[in-house]
Short mmCIF file of C-alpha atoms in Angstrom, two decimals:
data_model
loop_
_atom_site.label_atom_id
_atom_site.label_comp_id
_atom_site.label_asym_id
_atom_site.label_seq_id
_atom_site.Cartn_x
_atom_site.Cartn_y
_atom_site.Cartn_z
CA MET A 1 -26.90 62.77 110.82
CA ARG A 2 -29.56 60.08 111.17
CA TYR A 3 -29.65 56.83 113.09
CA ALA A 4 -31.65 53.61 112.79
CA ILE A 5 -31.98 50.39 114.75
CA TYR A 6 -31.96 47.33 112.56
CA ALA A 7 -31.87 43.58 112.97
CA THR A 8 -28.92 42.09 111.12
CA PRO A 9 -26.83 38.98 111.68
CA PRO A 10 -23.27 39.43 112.99
CA GLN A 11 -20.54 40.62 110.65
CA GLN A 12 -19.11 37.14 109.96
CA HIS A 13 -22.46 35.31 109.78
CA PRO A 14 -22.85 33.37 106.49
CA LEU A 15 -26.10 35.22 105.74
CA THR A 16 -24.38 38.58 106.19
CA ARG A 17 -21.64 37.50 103.79
CA ALA A 18 -24.10 36.14 101.22
CA ALA A 19 -26.30 39.24 101.34
CA SER A 20 -23.31 41.59 101.19
CA ALA A 21 -21.97 39.81 98.11
CA TRP A 22 -25.38 40.13 96.46
CA LEU A 23 -25.87 43.78 97.41
CA GLY A 24 -22.27 44.69 96.65
CA ARG A 25 -21.65 46.25 100.03
CA ASN A 26 -21.18 45.32 103.68
CA ALA A 27 -22.34 47.96 106.16
CA PHE A 28 -20.01 46.80 108.93
CA PRO A 29 -16.82 48.84 109.44
CA ALA A 30 -13.74 47.75 107.51
CA SER A 31 -15.85 45.44 105.36
CA ALA A 32 -16.34 46.15 101.69
CA ALA A 33 -17.95 43.96 99.09
CA ASP A 34 -17.01 45.01 95.57
CA PRO A 35 -19.88 44.59 93.08
CA ALA A 36 -17.31 43.99 90.34
CA ALA A 37 -16.11 40.90 92.22
CA ASP A 38 -19.45 39.19 91.60
CA PRO A 39 -20.47 39.45 87.93
CA GLU A 40 -24.00 38.19 88.55
CA ALA A 41 -24.61 40.71 91.32
CA ALA A 42 -23.05 43.48 89.23
CA ARG A 43 -25.53 42.72 86.47
CA PHE A 44 -28.38 43.69 88.79
CA ALA A 45 -26.61 46.55 90.56
CA ASP A 46 -29.26 49.06 89.51
CA LEU A 47 -31.97 46.92 91.12
CA THR A 48 -30.08 46.60 94.40
CA ALA A 49 -29.00 50.26 94.70
CA ASP A 50 -31.54 51.15 97.39
CA PRO A 51 -30.92 48.22 99.77
CA ARG A 52 -27.19 48.59 99.12
CA ARG A 53 -27.21 52.10 100.60
CA TYR A 54 -28.93 50.91 103.77
CA GLY A 55 -26.97 47.70 104.17
CA PHE A 56 -28.49 44.27 104.74
CA HIS A 57 -31.04 44.57 107.53
CA ALA A 58 -34.60 44.47 108.76
CA THR A 59 -35.96 47.79 110.00
CA LEU A 60 -37.00 47.98 113.66
CA LYS A 61 -36.66 51.72 114.34
CA ALA A 62 -36.69 53.60 111.06
CA PRO A 63 -34.07 56.32 110.40
CA PHE A 64 -34.40 59.33 112.68
CA ALA A 65 -32.54 62.48 113.61
CA LEU A 66 -31.73 63.00 117.27
CA ALA A 67 -34.19 64.95 119.37
CA GLU A 68 -33.05 68.21 120.92
CA GLY A 69 -30.94 67.53 124.00
CA ARG A 70 -30.10 63.98 122.98
CA THR A 71 -26.58 62.89 122.04
CA GLU A 72 -25.01 60.09 120.06
CA ALA A 73 -23.21 58.90 123.19
CA GLY A 74 -26.51 58.71 125.06
CA LEU A 75 -28.12 56.79 122.21
CA ILE A 76 -25.25 54.29 122.10
CA ALA A 77 -25.46 53.75 125.85
CA ALA A 78 -29.23 53.21 125.69
CA PHE A 79 -28.85 50.84 122.75
CA GLU A 80 -26.23 48.72 124.50
CA ALA A 81 -28.27 48.61 127.71
CA PHE A 82 -31.41 47.62 125.80
CA CYS A 83 -29.63 44.76 124.02
CA ALA A 84 -28.06 43.48 127.25
CA MET A 85 -31.45 43.15 128.96
CA THR A 86 -33.50 41.97 125.97
CA THR A 87 -33.93 38.29 125.18
CA ALA A 88 -33.17 36.94 121.73
CA VAL A 89 -35.98 35.53 119.61
CA SER A 90 -35.97 33.25 116.60
CA ILE A 91 -37.57 33.02 113.18
CA ASP A 92 -38.84 29.46 112.79
CA ARG A 93 -38.48 29.48 109.02
CA LEU A 94 -37.05 32.12 106.71
CA VAL A 95 -38.64 32.33 103.26
CA LEU A 96 -38.14 34.34 100.07
CA ARG A 97 -41.12 36.51 99.18
CA GLU A 98 -42.15 39.12 96.65
CA LEU A 99 -43.45 42.14 98.53
CA GLY A 100 -45.09 44.09 95.76
CA ALA A 101 -42.33 44.67 93.23
CA PHE A 102 -39.36 43.91 95.47
CA PHE A 103 -37.89 40.75 96.99
CA ALA A 104 -37.10 40.10 100.63
CA LEU A 105 -36.44 37.38 103.17
CA VAL A 106 -39.34 37.20 105.61
CA PRO A 107 -40.44 34.95 108.49
CA SER A 108 -42.95 32.17 108.04
CA GLY A 109 -44.96 30.87 110.96
CA ASP A 110 -45.59 32.40 114.38
CA ALA A 111 -43.93 35.83 114.55
CA ALA A 112 -45.52 37.03 117.81
CA ALA A 113 -42.25 37.16 119.78
CA LEU A 114 -40.44 38.85 116.90
CA ASN A 115 -43.19 41.44 116.49
CA ALA A 116 -43.15 42.12 120.22
CA LEU A 117 -39.40 42.76 120.09
CA CYS A 118 -39.86 45.17 117.19
CA ALA A 119 -42.63 47.04 119.02
CA ARG A 120 -40.41 47.40 122.09
CA VAL A 121 -37.62 48.92 120.00
CA VAL A 122 -40.03 51.45 118.49
CA GLU A 123 -41.30 52.51 121.91
CA GLU A 124 -38.04 52.42 123.87
CA PHE A 125 -36.12 54.64 121.47
CA GLU A 126 -38.90 57.10 120.67
CA PRO A 127 -37.52 59.69 123.14
CA PHE A 128 -34.39 59.92 120.98
CA ARG A 129 -36.31 60.75 117.78
CA ALA A 130 -36.68 64.32 116.57
CA PRO A 131 -40.09 65.20 115.07
CA LEU A 132 -40.37 64.73 111.33
CA SER A 133 -40.02 67.78 109.15
CA ALA A 134 -42.67 68.59 106.56
CA GLU A 135 -40.22 67.34 103.93
CA ASP A 136 -39.79 64.04 105.78
CA VAL A 137 -43.55 63.54 105.92
CA ALA A 138 -43.88 64.33 102.21
CA ARG A 139 -41.21 61.74 101.35
CA ARG A 140 -43.45 59.07 102.85
CA LYS A 141 -46.21 59.97 100.35
CA PRO A 142 -48.97 60.17 102.99
CA GLU A 143 -51.60 60.45 100.25
CA LEU A 144 -50.87 56.79 99.43
CA LEU A 145 -51.11 55.59 103.02
CA SER A 146 -54.14 54.36 104.90
CA GLU A 147 -55.63 56.54 107.62
CA ARG A 148 -54.07 54.33 110.30
CA GLN A 149 -50.67 54.46 108.60
CA ARG A 150 -50.84 58.25 108.51
CA GLU A 151 -51.60 58.26 112.22
CA LEU A 152 -48.59 56.04 112.90
CA LEU A 153 -46.39 58.22 110.73
CA GLN A 154 -47.35 61.33 112.69
CA ARG A 155 -47.03 59.64 116.09
CA TRP A 156 -44.00 57.39 115.59
CA GLY A 157 -42.24 58.80 112.51
CA TYR A 158 -42.86 55.66 110.43
CA PRO A 159 -46.12 54.26 109.05
CA TYR A 160 -45.21 50.57 109.33
CA VAL A 161 -45.06 49.88 113.05
CA PHE A 162 -47.11 47.77 115.48
CA GLU A 163 -50.00 46.12 113.62
CA GLU A 164 -48.74 47.53 110.29
CA PHE A 165 -45.25 46.08 110.79
CA ARG A 166 -43.97 43.22 108.63
CA PHE A 167 -40.44 42.01 109.34
CA HIS A 168 -38.45 41.79 106.11
CA MET A 169 -34.82 41.76 105.03
CA THR A 170 -34.77 43.51 101.68
CA LEU A 171 -32.77 42.06 98.78
CA THR A 172 -33.86 44.30 95.89
CA GLY A 173 -35.53 47.52 94.96
CA PRO A 174 -38.53 47.41 92.61
CA VAL A 175 -38.01 44.72 89.96
CA PRO A 176 -39.74 45.10 86.56
CA GLU A 177 -42.48 42.53 86.13
CA ASP A 178 -40.79 40.89 83.15
CA SER A 179 -37.63 40.29 85.22
CA ARG A 180 -39.23 38.89 88.36
CA ALA A 181 -39.23 35.22 87.38
CA GLU A 182 -35.50 35.34 86.65
CA MET A 183 -34.82 37.30 89.83
CA ARG A 184 -36.81 34.81 91.89
CA GLU A 185 -34.72 31.90 90.63
CA ILE A 186 -31.42 33.74 91.11
CA LEU A 187 -32.27 34.65 94.69
CA ARG A 188 -33.52 31.16 95.47
CA ARG A 189 -30.20 29.76 94.29
CA ARG A 190 -28.05 32.33 96.05
CA PHE A 191 -29.89 32.04 99.38
CA VAL A 192 -30.73 28.33 99.27
CA SER A 193 -28.71 27.70 102.45
CA PHE A 194 -30.94 30.06 104.43
CA VAL A 195 -34.41 29.64 102.93
CA ASP A 196 -36.65 27.23 104.87
CA GLN A 197 -34.21 27.37 107.80
CA ALA A 198 -34.51 28.93 111.23
CA LEU A 199 -32.76 32.24 111.84
CA PRO A 200 -32.01 33.49 115.36
CA ILE A 201 -32.57 37.20 115.89
CA ASP A 202 -29.91 37.46 118.55
CA HIS A 203 -28.09 40.62 117.42
CA LEU A 204 -29.22 44.18 116.78
CA ALA A 205 -27.25 47.00 115.19
CA LEU A 206 -27.32 50.76 115.55
CA PHE A 207 -26.78 52.20 112.06
CA CYS A 208 -25.73 55.72 111.17
CA GLU A 209 -26.22 57.86 108.06
CA PRO A 210 -23.57 60.64 108.23
CA GLU A 211 -25.37 62.85 105.71
CA ARG A 212 -28.78 62.32 104.14
CA GLY A 213 -28.41 60.20 101.04
CA GLN A 214 -25.06 58.71 102.05
CA PRO A 215 -24.66 54.99 102.80
CA PHE A 216 -25.63 53.80 106.25
CA HIS A 217 -22.99 51.99 108.29
CA VAL A 218 -23.01 50.00 111.50
CA LEU A 219 -22.10 52.26 114.41
CA ARG A 220 -22.57 49.59 117.08
CA ALA A 221 -23.60 45.93 116.97
CA HIS A 222 -24.65 44.10 120.11
CA SER A 223 -25.85 40.62 121.00
CA LEU A 224 -29.14 40.07 122.78
CA ALA A 225 -29.44 38.05 125.97
CA PRO A 226 -29.70 34.28 125.33
CA ALA A 227 -33.19 32.83 125.39
CA ALA A 228 -34.00 30.46 128.24
CA GLY A 229 -32.56 27.03 127.51
CA ALA A 230 -30.36 28.32 124.68
#
């Protein structure tokens, strides 16, 4: 059993519905998007297999097993308390980007408040994280990481935190170079209602992976406290 803390819009948010239709799966309970129901999405099902398993999200606290002495009930209680006392932030403008070989929705503009929220999540929930096994470390391919990223991996269980963190909501796995132009246009069309628009980050979700390799699902979703003047 592993857990993760992700940013994701609420279950009925239009972006959640659009992303779930594209990925062919909704990670919220009692919600299923059938890839066969969307022929265009089904055509690219192989390229969306990885983000489909995780569900539409942006990683804040990467998947972790519970530390000795910690319980799921305790994690849920801490998660709900954290959300209740944490103020929502906002992405000024959401844009579609190619991050290496894969596509994602990312913030444009000042992301200081968003990055601060993500750093708080990493720190606050660290006591719940069991140390990485040697196999877990190997899966991260430390030989391909920078020295600083290896330090972060050993200390926090994930190499892309704090100054190495880049908020992104993944839409594909690696896309072959000769397919990227087509993919870019398809995603621009499918997410046109959200690109170049603001997106409030006013909900977080605690995800669960029952067995390693199985799909993640939302265990709890919780709103954040309204920002001043909201």
